[in-house]
Amino acid sequence: MTDAAPIIHIVDDDESVRTAMARLLGAAGFRTRVYGSAGEFLLQPPEDVPGCVILDVRMPGPSGLDLFEALTKDERSPPVVFLTGHGSTATGVRAMKDGAVDFLEKPVSRDTLLDAIKVGLDRDAERRAARAIRARISQLSARERQVLDGILAGKLNKQIAGTLGTAERTVKQQRANLMRKLGATSVAQLVKLVDSATQSR
Amino acid sequence: MLSRVPCRISTIWVVLALFVCRDALADDERPWRVLLLSDDFAMPASVTQMQAMEEELELRAGRPVEVYRESLDLVRFSGAEEAQATILRAKYSDVPLDLVVTLAPQSLLFAARHLTTLRDPSLPIVAFSVTEENLRDVQAHTMAAMTIPFDVSGTLDLAFALHPDRRRLAVVAGRSRYDQNWLARARTMLDARDDVIDVTYPGDGTLDEVIERIRTLPPDALVLYLSFTADAAGSRFASRDVAKRISEASPVPVYGIFESYVGYGAVATMAPSFVEHGKAAGELVLRVLNGEPGASLHVAAAPNPRCVADARELDRWRLETSALPLGCEIVFQQPSFWEQFRWQILGGLAVIALQAALIGGLLVQRRRSRAAAVALEHERNVAAHAARLATLGELSASIAHEISQPLAAILSNAEAGEMLLGTKAQNASTSLKEIFADIREDDLRAHDVVRRVRSLAQRRTPALQALDVNQVVADARRLLDVDAPRRGVVFEWDLAPLPLVNGDRVQLQQVIINLAVNAMDALSGQPPPRRRVVVKTRCIANQVQVSVRDYGSGIPDEHAGRLFESFFTTKPDGVGLGLSITRSIVAAHGGTIHAENRSDGALFMFSLPTLVTERHVATGVANVTAT
């Protein structure tokens, strides 16, 4: 987690639309970045800052859908809210299935847009949290991973020690280490953390 | 008086036959022999009466009637009365006369005095054209008489009826005894009337003097013409001819007492008809010859005076025929143009009517063919309009996008502005200014799209104007540029400077959009590198050429001949009007369109005549209008 203010990325080929959008979101307290095309967005090195993308569907060159498809391949990508001038239901349904936050039709009201952005940012926050957990999990030693798997499987320290062929005391020590590393104070919290890290993508 | 024939035998053969076999004839087969004595055969009135009487005899006698005519001319030869009687006695000593007929007073007096001693004292005398006064002296000798009711007063009434405001009278009579008789009668009549203010008698003197006096009559006078057979110098005249000369000289209308003056200058008369009187006399003669009881010593007056007017004189003095008494006979009516040329007029009218019908028919035909041309033009415009709507339908997604973009921007700007007002942030007013400027710009942008769509969607009559085709291409491009990315098609625009053409902006735009959309459709199954459309404009030899080239699979050979036909389509949801309408629009602009295959796609090209060769354009459009 980071405390930096979220950035809203606005990708629209129409300059006046992106200017107005940036102005509105700026007034609503967001930082904004604007891009005239999908390519322009991709060329921009991503910052590790919370945010989401407002994406126009129809653009010359790669379309909004093309960009979205590319973004879904990178888990670090911010969530996408589609904005379209002429929405087709089929396109909308497919985009939502593929994980878009929302599929809005222009012109869109401020509240609708802000709601969608809020959902996007929440989702971004969740993903970030999950990513952090996963990062911590990845820092565990092999033995600690084994112990974690045992705990998640609901085994007692004794049972885990039996399976791993180590002393129960050793398991107990390793269990305390991983709890500390993952920032969990109870087994219940631990389960919840790991669960959220694997669910939220 | 050698020219005057004292005796004329009308049917010589009858007379000869009678002399040969007179006694052999039965009593009722024997011809009647009538001696007709007249004052003066030269008088027109006498001639008319005599002829009417003789015609009556011939018609009704039932047997031959021999009429011996003697003109006594006693007015001029009053001194030779005895001599004439002697001659006549000798002349007719061997003629078995049945009857003596006298015409006019002098001959009656002569007959009474001399002819009874001619051969047979009982020879009956029938008199006509006399007055009651004439009869008084000779009654003893007269078997029967037909008086003629001359009506001098009636003629005067007639004149006053036609001229209610004139009461001055010039009464004209000559100096012969006959004339003076009439004058005396007129004076008696005038004395009895109190509606005549001033009477003059200009008849004294020579005829020339009389005419001079007539010439100087006051304009409010009237002339009552009685008779003028001799003037003071003793010159003899036919009364009728004098009437004519007086009328010609007169500054005022002339009324005459005899029917015979009508036609010789008299406006009108109230007088008995001489023809009718002659007929009545003939009837009376026959009754006496047939020995009808009561026929002898019969005195009858016939016929009643009647009104006769001369239409030319009425016209000359501008008199209303309505003032004439009912039944007044108007003679010498000039036949109207219609009466004179009735058949020529009818013929002319018929020809004109035929021509009018022909012209009318041709006009109707022309109007119909014009209406047909207009209807055709209308149909084409309707079809073009329908095709434009269809094209707009195909482009609707792009159009919606074009409109929703500025609307979205406007909404966002407005909401941003609203929030800025609430926060009282720094630079708020600068930001607001920018926002408002953007809002206005976006609004205009949306309006521009709407305007362009509407101009395509509107149903309108084409208006030709000088156009730069490149400008039309640019208009089309703005719509296509939105649609092309959606279809993944790249347009290339290769526009050369062009001279102006005469054309309708919307229809030419329609042509270009049609061809471009067709080209995009042709590319639907193609891989991205081939999804190209090249639009090119060129000017070659006074023709502006526009080509639309795609890199699709080309036109199948079996479709090549039918491309521009109506209702020919290869698209699953196509109507097949696009290219057909495209061609009709190009043709209406005097241009041509064709399609051809290239090695890697198809090319559609149309040419329009440039405005420089103005006559060419005009002819082209006119031809299309006429079809």
Short mmCIF file of C-alpha atoms in Angstrom, two decimals, chain A residues 12-14 16-17 19-21 23-24 27-28 56 58-60 85-86 106-110, chain B residues 397-398 400-401 404-405 407-409 411-413 415-416 418-419 434-435 438 442 445 485-486:
data_model
loop_
_atom_site.label_atom_id
_atom_site.label_comp_id
_atom_site.label_asym_id
_atom_site.label_seq_id
_atom_site.Cartn_x
_atom_site.Cartn_y
_atom_site.Cartn_z
CA ASP A 12 -9.48 9.28 -25.69
CA ASP A 13 -8.66 10.36 -29.24
CA ASP A 14 -10.96 13.35 -28.84
CA SER A 16 -11.86 18.13 -26.01
CA VAL A 17 -13.34 15.09 -24.33
CA THR A 19 -9.50 17.82 -21.57
CA ALA A 20 -13.00 18.14 -20.10
CA MET A 21 -12.70 14.81 -18.39
CA ARG A 23 -10.76 19.01 -15.75
CA LEU A 24 -13.70 17.35 -14.06
CA ALA A 27 -11.88 19.27 -9.68
CA ALA A 28 -12.97 16.06 -7.95
CA ASP A 56 -12.57 5.28 -25.09
CA ARG A 58 -13.32 3.67 -30.62
CA MET A 59 -10.04 5.24 -31.55
CA PRO A 60 -7.99 5.35 -34.68
CA GLY A 85 -19.78 7.16 -27.79
CA HIS A 86 -21.96 4.46 -29.25
CA LYS A 106 -21.12 9.12 -23.39
CA PRO A 107 -22.20 11.54 -22.28
CA VAL A 108 -21.78 10.30 -18.78
CA SER A 109 -22.79 12.15 -15.63
CA ARG A 110 -20.24 13.03 -13.00
CA ALA B 397 -22.82 4.50 -35.37
CA SER B 398 -20.19 6.92 -36.54
CA ALA B 400 -23.74 8.99 -32.96
CA HIS B 401 -20.09 8.92 -31.93
CA SER B 404 -21.77 12.15 -28.37
CA GLN B 405 -18.13 13.25 -28.22
CA LEU B 407 -21.84 16.29 -25.77
CA ALA B 408 -19.71 14.29 -23.40
CA ALA B 409 -17.13 17.04 -23.33
CA LEU B 411 -21.27 17.66 -19.82
CA SER B 412 -17.89 17.05 -18.21
CA ASN B 413 -16.92 20.67 -18.61
CA GLU B 415 -19.85 19.57 -14.14
CA ALA B 416 -16.21 20.53 -13.62
CA GLU B 418 -19.92 23.48 -11.11
CA MET B 419 -17.40 21.88 -8.78
CA GLU B 434 -11.52 28.03 -20.43
CA ILE B 435 -14.41 25.75 -19.59
CA ASP B 438 -14.58 24.77 -24.61
CA ASP B 442 -18.02 21.66 -28.49
CA ARG B 445 -18.96 21.08 -33.19
CA PRO B 485 -11.42 3.26 -37.98
CA ARG B 486 -14.36 1.28 -36.73
#
